[in-house]
Amino acid sequence: MKIYNTLTRQKETFIPLEENKIKMYVCGPTVYNFFHIGNARPFMIFDAFRNYMEYRGYEVTYVQNFTDVDDKIIKRANEEGISPIEVAEKYIAEYFKDADALGIKRATVHPRVTENIENIITFIEDLISKGFAYELNGDVYFNSQAYKEYGKLSKQNLEELNLGARIDVNDEKKHPIDFALWKAKKEGEIGWQSPWGEGRPGWHIECSVMSARYLGDTIDIHAGGQDLIFPHHENEIAQSEARSGKQFARYWMHNGYINVDNQKMSKSLGNFFTVRDILSEFSGQVIRFFLLSAHYRNPVNFSKELILQAKAGMERLANSKERLVFTISHAKGQMNESELELVSALENHRDRFIEAMDDDINTADAISIIFELARFSNTNVTENSSLEWAEKNLSLFNELTGVLNIIKAEDTDSNDNEQIEKLIKDRVEAKKNKDFALADAIRDELKSMGIEIEDTRQGTKWKKIN
């Protein structure tokens, strides 16, 4: 398997530290609001990556943090008249609602910054003792000049950096690029006692500490959005490697940006969408399918037109699956000679799916192969097919879509299913009795329930429609 490593700017063969085990850290949300569609992309992409590696037999320890103390959280707490801890608790719960809708599994561990304050203080003390950090009026800064490899991830000329964007500008710092490890408490802020006075952690130190605590000094993969390369991930490398003397992460993976209607997403342009906003119009399955339909390193343009196209494509696959399920409900027997001859052609789709995913997690090509599998099954599984052959086709379809966690059955209450089946039975009976008015009325009732029916030679098929 090959992974594009941002650190080396090339695809590299993935070799884990321990055979068949992967230690992976993915930067999680700062929990002061619902997460937006740009946040959703790394959460979903690296969830799919984890699923695939588990499918290939790896044991994955997957850590995704919650930043639950931050300037934005404090601001939101003041606006809502509640504590920062209450703000964080509220939006962690909301994160899980939206993540569940998008089919994102729970991480092995979801550590929180506030649960790691003692570890953070100890980590900073180690950096000070090694000459990589210094205290300044209750703040503690990392000494970027003491770490000679600073800048190796972002490949930026540090002297030409725009210091105003996401770096603390302070004339008293030893060097403008030095970043805060600990921030002295200001009036009205939350804080913890430390050797440098009451305060709270800087942003970058948090991920280094939580990664080290749960995964060790050196990990296999660190991942996140492209916007985190500098300064966040650059600073993580500097402080982690300065403290341990070891390589922090062997592979760095970053996904591309999301634009909205071909423009950069921003609140000022009015094109800033939370996942919760989009879920009011489209299902989480559609959003997941849309985002996985592009290679993770490529930029994605988000528009209503494009997501409707993704929805139509997803429905074609869902229809293919429903057709197989319906065929199985009526089919019998073992594979015949002509079906046996098609087995290798069927299973070739698995080989090609793996080949695509092994090439830097190419979910776009993997989904194209699933479409080819659907076309193959539509052509080669008919009403005359054996049960064994139809089941083999469905099994492979479920296997490959399961890796990406797409094309899942819509949740329908069992009582609803019973009612639908009864209405369909009543309609069949009405047609037998030539009571076509009643049959049409039942069809209309089913349609009002969001159920579409299709009469076939094997019986009546039904599916949910939006």
Short mmCIF file of C-alpha atoms in Angstrom, two decimals:
data_model
loop_
_atom_site.label_atom_id
_atom_site.label_comp_id
_atom_site.label_asym_id
_atom_site.label_seq_id
_atom_site.Cartn_x
_atom_site.Cartn_y
_atom_site.Cartn_z
CA MET A 1 0.00 0.00 0.00
CA LYS A 2 1.20 3.51 -0.83
CA ILE A 3 0.37 6.72 1.06
CA TYR A 4 1.19 10.27 0.02
CA ASN A 5 3.36 11.60 2.85
CA THR A 6 3.15 15.39 3.21
CA LEU A 7 6.50 15.34 5.00
CA THR A 8 8.36 14.00 1.95
CA ARG A 9 5.91 15.23 -0.73
CA GLN A 10 5.73 11.81 -2.36
CA LYS A 11 3.90 8.50 -2.23
CA GLU A 12 5.60 6.00 0.01
CA THR A 13 5.04 2.34 0.75
CA PHE A 14 3.27 2.15 4.10
CA ILE A 15 5.23 0.12 6.64
CA PRO A 16 3.82 0.24 10.19
CA LEU A 17 6.00 0.43 13.29
CA GLU A 18 4.53 -2.87 14.48
CA GLU A 19 3.37 -5.57 12.10
CA ASN A 20 -0.39 -5.47 11.50
CA LYS A 21 -0.85 -2.58 13.95
CA ILE A 22 -1.43 1.10 13.23
CA LYS A 23 -1.21 4.00 15.66
CA MET A 24 -3.08 6.95 14.18
CA TYR A 25 -3.93 10.43 15.45
CA VAL A 26 -6.49 12.67 13.72
CA CYS A 27 -7.10 16.24 14.82
CA GLY A 28 -10.66 16.60 16.06
CA PRO A 29 -13.01 19.57 16.47
CA THR A 30 -12.87 22.60 18.71
CA VAL A 31 -16.28 22.21 20.31
CA TYR A 32 -17.89 25.65 20.35
CA ASN A 33 -20.41 25.16 17.53
CA PHE A 34 -21.76 22.57 15.10
CA PHE A 35 -18.97 21.40 12.78
CA HIS A 36 -19.05 22.59 9.18
CA ILE A 37 -18.75 20.72 5.90
CA GLY A 38 -15.02 21.52 5.72
CA ASN A 39 -14.48 19.88 9.13
CA ALA A 40 -16.54 16.89 8.02
CA ARG A 41 -14.17 15.97 5.23
CA PRO A 42 -11.15 14.90 7.33
CA PHE A 43 -13.39 13.26 9.92
CA MET A 44 -14.99 11.17 7.18
CA ILE A 45 -11.95 10.54 4.98
CA PHE A 46 -9.80 9.20 7.78
CA ASP A 47 -12.72 7.22 9.17
CA ALA A 48 -12.90 5.51 5.76
CA PHE A 49 -9.11 5.01 5.85
CA ARG A 50 -9.40 3.35 9.25
CA ASN A 51 -12.24 1.11 8.03
CA TYR A 52 -10.16 0.03 5.06
CA MET A 53 -7.08 -0.77 7.11
CA GLU A 54 -9.20 -2.85 9.49
CA TYR A 55 -10.68 -4.60 6.45
CA ARG A 56 -7.11 -5.44 5.38
CA GLY A 57 -6.44 -7.00 8.78
CA TYR A 58 -4.73 -4.20 10.70
CA GLU A 59 -5.48 -3.46 14.34
CA VAL A 60 -5.95 0.32 14.34
CA THR A 61 -5.68 2.44 17.47
CA TYR A 62 -7.42 5.60 16.33
CA VAL A 63 -7.26 8.72 18.49
CA GLN A 64 -9.33 11.83 17.71
CA ASN A 65 -9.33 14.61 20.26
CA PHE A 66 -11.82 17.21 21.40
CA THR A 67 -10.38 20.67 22.01
CA ASP A 68 -12.64 21.68 24.89
CA VAL A 69 -10.84 24.82 26.07
CA ASP A 70 -10.11 27.61 23.57
CA ASP A 71 -10.69 31.32 22.92
CA LYS A 72 -13.74 30.53 20.78
CA ILE A 73 -15.25 28.35 23.50
CA ILE A 74 -14.72 31.08 26.09
CA LYS A 75 -16.34 33.64 23.75
CA ARG A 76 -19.35 31.36 23.15
CA ALA A 77 -19.68 30.74 26.91
CA ASN A 78 -19.83 34.49 27.54
CA GLU A 79 -22.43 34.91 24.78
CA GLU A 80 -24.64 32.13 26.13
CA GLY A 81 -24.13 32.92 29.81
CA ILE A 82 -22.84 29.44 30.65
CA SER A 83 -19.44 28.01 31.56
CA PRO A 84 -16.88 26.97 28.92
CA ILE A 85 -17.18 23.39 30.20
CA GLU A 86 -20.96 23.48 29.56
CA VAL A 87 -20.37 24.82 26.04
CA ALA A 88 -17.93 21.99 25.33
CA GLU A 89 -20.26 19.32 26.71
CA LYS A 90 -23.13 20.65 24.61
CA TYR A 91 -21.21 20.63 21.34
CA ILE A 92 -19.47 17.31 21.95
CA ALA A 93 -22.95 15.79 22.17
CA GLU A 94 -23.94 17.61 18.96
CA TYR A 95 -20.76 16.41 17.25
CA PHE A 96 -21.69 12.80 17.88
CA LYS A 97 -25.21 13.34 16.48
CA ASP A 98 -23.84 14.66 13.20
CA ALA A 99 -20.95 12.18 13.08
CA ASP A 100 -23.41 9.31 13.54
CA ALA A 101 -25.53 10.67 10.68
CA LEU A 102 -22.43 10.70 8.46
CA GLY A 103 -21.53 7.12 9.36
CA ILE A 104 -18.37 8.13 11.26
CA LYS A 105 -17.41 5.54 13.85
CA ARG A 106 -16.26 6.40 17.34
CA ALA A 107 -12.49 6.69 17.73
CA THR A 108 -10.68 4.20 19.92
CA VAL A 109 -10.17 7.14 22.29
CA HIS A 110 -11.70 10.65 22.22
CA PRO A 111 -9.43 12.50 24.68
CA ARG A 112 -10.27 15.99 25.89
CA VAL A 113 -7.79 18.74 26.64
CA THR A 114 -9.28 19.39 30.10
CA GLU A 115 -8.60 15.76 31.04
CA ASN A 116 -4.89 16.18 30.23
CA ILE A 117 -3.86 19.40 31.99
CA GLU A 118 -1.36 17.67 34.32
CA ASN A 119 0.22 15.84 31.38
CA ILE A 120 0.45 19.13 29.45
CA ILE A 121 2.19 20.89 32.36
CA THR A 122 4.70 18.01 32.69
CA PHE A 123 5.36 18.09 28.93
CA ILE A 124 6.05 21.84 29.05
CA GLU A 125 8.33 21.45 32.05
CA ASP A 126 10.35 18.89 30.07
CA LEU A 127 10.71 21.33 27.15
CA ILE A 128 11.91 24.10 29.49
CA SER A 129 14.45 21.81 31.14
CA LYS A 130 15.82 20.80 27.73
CA GLY A 131 16.19 24.43 26.62
CA PHE A 132 13.35 24.36 24.07
CA ALA A 133 10.92 26.65 25.92
CA TYR A 134 10.97 29.74 28.14
CA GLU A 135 8.60 31.57 30.46
CA LEU A 136 7.62 35.19 29.85
CA ASN A 137 5.29 36.98 32.29
CA GLY A 138 3.22 33.87 33.00
CA ASP A 139 3.19 32.71 29.38
CA VAL A 140 5.45 29.90 28.15
CA TYR A 141 6.76 29.90 24.56
CA PHE A 142 8.48 27.30 22.43
CA ASN A 143 11.91 28.45 21.30
CA SER A 144 11.70 27.80 17.55
CA GLN A 145 15.36 28.66 17.00
CA ALA A 146 16.48 25.90 19.38
CA TYR A 147 14.81 23.24 17.22
CA LYS A 148 16.90 23.16 14.05
CA GLU A 149 14.40 21.30 11.85
CA TYR A 150 11.54 23.75 12.38
CA GLY A 151 9.66 24.16 9.09
CA LYS A 152 10.38 20.70 7.65
CA LEU A 153 6.71 19.78 7.18
CA SER A 154 5.40 23.01 5.65
CA LYS A 155 8.61 23.69 3.67
CA GLN A 156 8.06 27.42 4.26
CA ASN A 157 10.67 30.15 4.48
CA LEU A 158 10.14 31.13 8.08
CA GLU A 159 11.52 34.62 7.61
CA GLU A 160 8.82 35.39 5.05
CA LEU A 161 5.86 34.01 6.98
CA ASN A 162 2.81 36.17 7.62
CA LEU A 163 3.08 36.40 11.38
CA GLY A 164 -0.35 37.86 11.93
CA ALA A 165 -2.54 34.94 10.88
CA ARG A 166 -2.39 32.16 13.46
CA ILE A 167 0.79 32.93 15.40
CA ASP A 168 0.95 34.88 18.68
CA VAL A 169 2.67 38.16 17.91
CA ASN A 170 4.54 39.47 20.95
CA ASP A 171 7.47 41.92 20.75
CA GLU A 172 9.04 40.39 23.85
CA LYS A 173 9.36 36.89 22.43
CA LYS A 174 12.86 35.70 21.53
CA HIS A 175 11.77 35.20 17.93
CA PRO A 176 8.53 36.21 16.18
CA ILE A 177 7.75 32.61 15.19
CA ASP A 178 7.87 31.30 18.78
CA PHE A 179 4.46 29.96 19.77
CA ALA A 180 2.58 29.70 23.06
CA LEU A 181 2.68 26.47 25.04
CA TRP A 182 0.93 28.00 28.06
CA LYS A 183 -1.18 31.16 28.25
CA ALA A 184 -1.48 33.23 31.42
CA LYS A 185 -5.07 33.60 32.56
CA LYS A 186 -6.86 36.81 31.64
CA GLU A 187 -9.83 38.23 33.50
CA GLY A 188 -12.99 36.23 32.89
CA GLU A 189 -11.15 33.22 31.47
CA ILE A 190 -10.97 29.65 32.68
CA GLY A 191 -7.61 28.58 34.12
CA TRP A 192 -5.56 25.96 35.95
CA GLN A 193 -2.72 26.28 38.43
CA SER A 194 0.77 25.74 37.00
CA PRO A 195 4.40 26.48 37.90
CA TRP A 196 4.05 29.70 35.84
CA GLY A 197 0.83 30.88 37.46
CA GLU A 198 -2.81 30.29 36.61
CA GLY A 199 -3.48 29.77 32.92
CA ARG A 200 -4.39 27.30 30.20
CA PRO A 201 -2.65 25.36 27.41
CA GLY A 202 -1.80 26.74 24.01
CA TRP A 203 -3.50 25.06 21.05
CA HIS A 204 -0.58 23.12 19.59
CA ILE A 205 0.71 21.49 22.78
CA GLU A 206 -2.61 19.75 23.37
CA CYS A 207 -2.41 17.33 20.44
CA SER A 208 1.24 16.47 21.10
CA VAL A 209 0.44 15.55 24.68
CA MET A 210 -2.67 13.51 23.90
CA SER A 211 -0.90 11.69 21.07
CA ALA A 212 2.03 10.81 23.33
CA ARG A 213 -0.26 9.70 26.16
CA TYR A 214 -2.38 7.32 24.13
CA LEU A 215 -0.05 6.29 21.28
CA GLY A 216 3.53 6.83 22.48
CA ASP A 217 6.34 9.12 21.33
CA THR A 218 6.33 7.85 17.73
CA ILE A 219 3.16 7.08 15.79
CA ASP A 220 2.47 5.68 12.36
CA ILE A 221 0.11 8.29 10.93
CA HIS A 222 -0.96 11.81 11.85
CA ALA A 223 -3.79 13.22 9.75
CA GLY A 224 -5.97 16.28 9.35
CA GLY A 225 -7.04 19.01 6.99
CA GLN A 226 -4.59 20.80 4.71
CA ASP A 227 -5.12 24.01 6.68
CA LEU A 228 -3.44 22.41 9.71
CA ILE A 229 -0.06 21.83 8.05
CA PHE A 230 1.12 25.21 9.27
CA PRO A 231 1.29 26.20 12.01
CA HIS A 232 -0.48 23.44 13.95
CA HIS A 233 1.21 20.29 12.66
CA GLU A 234 4.53 22.04 12.17
CA ASN A 235 4.45 23.04 15.83
CA GLU A 236 3.39 19.58 16.95
CA ILE A 237 6.44 18.11 15.27
CA ALA A 238 8.79 20.69 16.80
CA GLN A 239 7.63 20.33 20.40
CA SER A 240 7.18 16.54 20.25
CA GLU A 241 10.56 15.78 18.70
CA ALA A 242 12.34 18.36 20.86
CA ARG A 243 11.02 16.65 23.98
CA SER A 244 11.45 12.99 22.99
CA GLY A 245 14.39 13.11 20.60
CA LYS A 246 12.41 10.70 18.39
CA GLN A 247 10.50 11.03 15.14
CA PHE A 248 6.96 12.11 16.00
CA ALA A 249 4.93 10.74 13.05
CA ARG A 250 6.22 8.64 10.18
CA TYR A 251 3.46 9.52 7.71
CA TRP A 252 1.49 12.77 7.47
CA MET A 253 -1.81 12.74 5.57
CA HIS A 254 -3.77 15.88 4.68
CA ASN A 255 -7.02 16.27 2.77
CA GLY A 256 -7.78 19.09 0.33
CA TYR A 257 -10.06 22.07 0.85
CA ILE A 258 -13.79 22.33 0.20
CA ASN A 259 -15.06 25.23 -1.88
CA VAL A 260 -18.72 26.21 -2.04
CA ASP A 261 -20.04 27.07 -5.50
CA ASN A 262 -16.41 27.49 -6.64
CA GLN A 263 -15.60 29.98 -3.88
CA LYS A 264 -13.65 29.53 -0.67
CA MET A 265 -16.04 28.82 2.17
CA SER A 266 -16.27 31.76 4.58
CA LYS A 267 -18.82 33.40 6.84
CA SER A 268 -18.22 36.77 5.19
CA LEU A 269 -19.33 35.38 1.80
CA GLY A 270 -22.44 33.80 3.32
CA ASN A 271 -21.50 30.36 1.96
CA PHE A 272 -20.58 28.80 5.29
CA PHE A 273 -22.58 25.61 5.95
CA THR A 274 -22.60 23.41 9.00
CA VAL A 275 -23.30 19.71 8.55
CA ARG A 276 -26.45 20.25 10.60
CA ASP A 277 -27.62 22.79 7.98
CA ILE A 278 -27.05 20.32 5.14
CA LEU A 279 -28.67 17.42 7.03
CA SER A 280 -31.91 19.39 7.03
CA GLU A 281 -32.06 18.81 3.26
CA PHE A 282 -29.94 15.72 2.53
CA SER A 283 -29.29 12.49 4.38
CA GLY A 284 -25.95 11.80 6.01
CA GLN A 285 -25.47 8.92 3.58
CA VAL A 286 -25.69 11.31 0.62
CA ILE A 287 -23.14 13.70 2.18
CA ARG A 288 -20.76 10.82 2.89
CA PHE A 289 -21.16 9.43 -0.63
CA PHE A 290 -20.53 12.89 -2.10
CA LEU A 291 -17.34 13.50 -0.11
CA LEU A 292 -15.91 10.03 -0.76
CA SER A 293 -16.55 10.37 -4.49
CA ALA A 294 -13.45 12.55 -4.86
CA HIS A 295 -9.84 11.72 -4.03
CA TYR A 296 -9.13 13.03 -0.55
CA ARG A 297 -6.13 15.18 -1.59
CA ASN A 298 -8.06 16.96 -4.34
CA PRO A 299 -10.15 20.06 -3.63
CA VAL A 300 -13.90 19.48 -3.64
CA ASN A 301 -16.51 21.91 -4.92
CA PHE A 302 -19.69 21.73 -2.87
CA SER A 303 -22.91 22.82 -4.55
CA LYS A 304 -26.53 21.73 -4.45
CA GLU A 305 -26.33 20.60 -8.06
CA LEU A 306 -23.33 18.37 -7.39
CA ILE A 307 -24.77 16.85 -4.24
CA LEU A 308 -27.99 16.08 -6.14
CA GLN A 309 -25.86 14.27 -8.73
CA ALA A 310 -24.23 12.29 -5.93
CA LYS A 311 -27.66 11.47 -4.54
CA ALA A 312 -28.79 10.15 -7.93
CA GLY A 313 -25.66 8.01 -8.21
CA MET A 314 -26.11 6.63 -4.72
CA GLU A 315 -29.73 5.76 -5.52
CA ARG A 316 -28.62 3.82 -8.61
CA LEU A 317 -26.39 1.69 -6.41
CA ALA A 318 -29.13 1.31 -3.80
CA ASN A 319 -31.54 0.15 -6.51
CA SER A 320 -29.03 -2.44 -7.69
CA LYS A 321 -28.76 -3.78 -4.15
CA GLU A 322 -32.54 -3.86 -3.73
CA ARG A 323 -32.83 -5.78 -7.00
CA LEU A 324 -30.40 -8.42 -5.68
CA VAL A 325 -32.25 -8.67 -2.37
CA PHE A 326 -35.54 -9.12 -4.21
CA THR A 327 -34.07 -11.78 -6.52
CA ILE A 328 -32.72 -13.70 -3.51
CA SER A 329 -36.17 -13.72 -1.90
CA HIS A 330 -37.44 -15.83 -4.82
CA ALA A 331 -34.35 -17.70 -6.09
CA LYS A 332 -33.39 -21.31 -5.33
CA GLY A 333 -30.58 -23.76 -5.89
CA GLN A 334 -26.83 -23.88 -6.42
CA MET A 335 -24.81 -22.20 -9.16
CA ASN A 336 -25.04 -23.70 -12.61
CA GLU A 337 -22.14 -24.12 -15.04
CA SER A 338 -22.56 -20.71 -16.73
CA GLU A 339 -22.66 -18.96 -13.36
CA LEU A 340 -19.54 -20.79 -12.16
CA GLU A 341 -17.72 -19.45 -15.20
CA LEU A 342 -18.55 -15.88 -14.11
CA VAL A 343 -17.21 -16.17 -10.54
CA SER A 344 -13.68 -14.99 -11.36
CA ALA A 345 -15.06 -11.98 -13.28
CA LEU A 346 -17.24 -11.14 -10.27
CA GLU A 347 -14.41 -11.41 -7.77
CA ASN A 348 -12.09 -9.36 -9.97
CA HIS A 349 -14.05 -6.34 -8.73
CA ARG A 350 -12.69 -6.97 -5.23
CA ASP A 351 -9.11 -7.11 -6.51
CA ARG A 352 -9.53 -3.84 -8.38
CA PHE A 353 -11.23 -2.18 -5.39
CA ILE A 354 -8.25 -3.12 -3.19
CA GLU A 355 -5.82 -1.92 -5.85
CA ALA A 356 -7.56 1.49 -5.91
CA MET A 357 -7.64 1.83 -2.14
CA ASP A 358 -4.01 0.71 -1.86
CA ASP A 359 -3.09 3.62 -4.13
CA ASP A 360 -3.28 6.39 -1.51
CA ILE A 361 -6.89 5.64 -0.49
CA ASN A 362 -8.40 6.41 -3.88
CA THR A 363 -12.05 6.29 -2.85
CA ALA A 364 -13.08 7.93 -6.13
CA ASP A 365 -11.80 4.98 -8.19
CA ALA A 366 -13.06 2.52 -5.56
CA ILE A 367 -16.60 3.89 -5.92
CA SER A 368 -16.30 3.70 -9.73
CA ILE A 369 -15.48 -0.01 -9.35
CA ILE A 370 -18.55 -0.48 -7.15
CA PHE A 371 -20.63 1.05 -9.97
CA GLU A 372 -19.04 -1.46 -12.37
CA LEU A 373 -19.92 -4.25 -9.96
CA ALA A 374 -23.52 -3.04 -9.88
CA ARG A 375 -23.69 -3.04 -13.69
CA PHE A 376 -22.17 -6.53 -13.76
CA SER A 377 -24.80 -7.82 -11.34
CA ASN A 378 -27.65 -6.06 -13.14
CA THR A 379 -26.61 -7.87 -16.31
CA ASN A 380 -25.72 -11.28 -14.91
CA VAL A 381 -28.25 -11.79 -12.12
CA THR A 382 -31.72 -12.34 -13.55
CA GLU A 383 -35.01 -13.77 -12.39
CA ASN A 384 -33.71 -17.18 -13.54
CA SER A 385 -30.45 -17.01 -11.53
CA SER A 386 -29.66 -19.47 -8.75
CA LEU A 387 -29.88 -18.46 -5.10
CA GLU A 388 -26.16 -19.14 -4.60
CA TRP A 389 -25.15 -16.89 -7.49
CA ALA A 390 -27.43 -14.02 -6.44
CA GLU A 391 -26.17 -14.27 -2.85
CA LYS A 392 -22.54 -14.23 -4.01
CA ASN A 393 -23.16 -11.00 -5.92
CA LEU A 394 -24.93 -9.37 -2.98
CA SER A 395 -22.22 -10.51 -0.57
CA LEU A 396 -19.48 -8.83 -2.60
CA PHE A 397 -21.56 -5.67 -3.03
CA ASN A 398 -22.13 -5.48 0.74
CA GLU A 399 -18.46 -6.21 1.40
CA LEU A 400 -17.12 -3.36 -0.74
CA THR A 401 -19.76 -0.79 0.17
CA GLY A 402 -19.31 -1.79 3.80
CA VAL A 403 -15.64 -0.82 3.71
CA LEU A 404 -16.62 2.74 2.75
CA ASN A 405 -19.79 2.57 4.87
CA ILE A 406 -22.06 3.63 2.01
CA ILE A 407 -25.35 2.28 0.58
CA LYS A 408 -26.72 1.18 3.93
CA ALA A 409 -30.37 0.27 4.25
CA GLU A 410 -32.52 3.17 5.41
CA ASP A 411 -33.75 2.72 8.95
CA THR A 412 -37.39 1.70 8.85
CA ASP A 413 -39.35 0.74 11.90
CA SER A 414 -40.39 -2.93 11.91
CA ASN A 415 -43.99 -1.88 12.56
CA ASP A 416 -43.81 0.31 9.44
CA ASN A 417 -42.53 -2.69 7.47
CA GLU A 418 -45.43 -4.81 8.64
CA GLN A 419 -47.90 -2.10 7.65
CA ILE A 420 -46.28 -1.71 4.22
CA GLU A 421 -46.31 -5.47 3.59
CA LYS A 422 -49.98 -5.67 4.64
CA LEU A 423 -50.96 -2.84 2.29
CA ILE A 424 -49.08 -4.49 -0.58
CA LYS A 425 -50.85 -7.80 0.15
CA ASP A 426 -54.21 -5.98 0.23
CA ARG A 427 -53.41 -4.34 -3.12
CA VAL A 428 -52.51 -7.68 -4.70
CA GLU A 429 -55.81 -9.09 -3.43
CA ALA A 430 -57.73 -6.07 -4.77
CA LYS A 431 -56.18 -6.55 -8.22
CA LYS A 432 -57.11 -10.22 -8.19
CA ASN A 433 -60.70 -9.16 -7.45
CA LYS A 434 -60.46 -6.57 -10.25
CA ASP A 435 -61.06 -3.80 -7.71
CA PHE A 436 -58.67 -1.45 -9.46
CA ALA A 437 -59.98 1.64 -7.69
CA LEU A 438 -58.98 0.13 -4.33
CA ALA A 439 -55.62 -1.00 -5.75
CA ASP A 440 -54.89 2.54 -6.97
CA ALA A 441 -55.96 3.99 -3.63
CA ILE A 442 -53.53 1.69 -1.81
CA ARG A 443 -50.75 2.66 -4.21
CA ASP A 444 -51.48 6.34 -3.45
CA GLU A 445 -51.49 5.64 0.29
CA LEU A 446 -48.09 3.93 0.03
CA LYS A 447 -46.76 6.85 -2.00
CA SER A 448 -47.91 9.27 0.71
CA MET A 449 -45.88 7.16 3.19
CA GLY A 450 -42.79 7.63 1.02
CA ILE A 451 -43.00 4.12 -0.49
CA GLU A 452 -42.60 3.42 -4.19
CA ILE A 453 -43.80 0.06 -5.54
CA GLU A 454 -42.99 -1.85 -8.72
CA ASP A 455 -44.94 -4.82 -10.06
CA THR A 456 -42.71 -7.55 -11.51
CA ARG A 457 -43.21 -11.14 -12.67
CA GLN A 458 -41.79 -12.26 -9.33
CA GLY A 459 -44.08 -10.09 -7.23
CA THR A 460 -44.33 -6.51 -5.97
CA LYS A 461 -41.10 -4.73 -4.97
CA TRP A 462 -41.05 -1.66 -2.75
CA LYS A 463 -38.55 0.94 -1.62
CA LYS A 464 -38.49 4.16 0.37
CA ILE A 465 -38.30 7.40 -1.59
CA ASN A 466 -37.42 10.89 -0.35
#
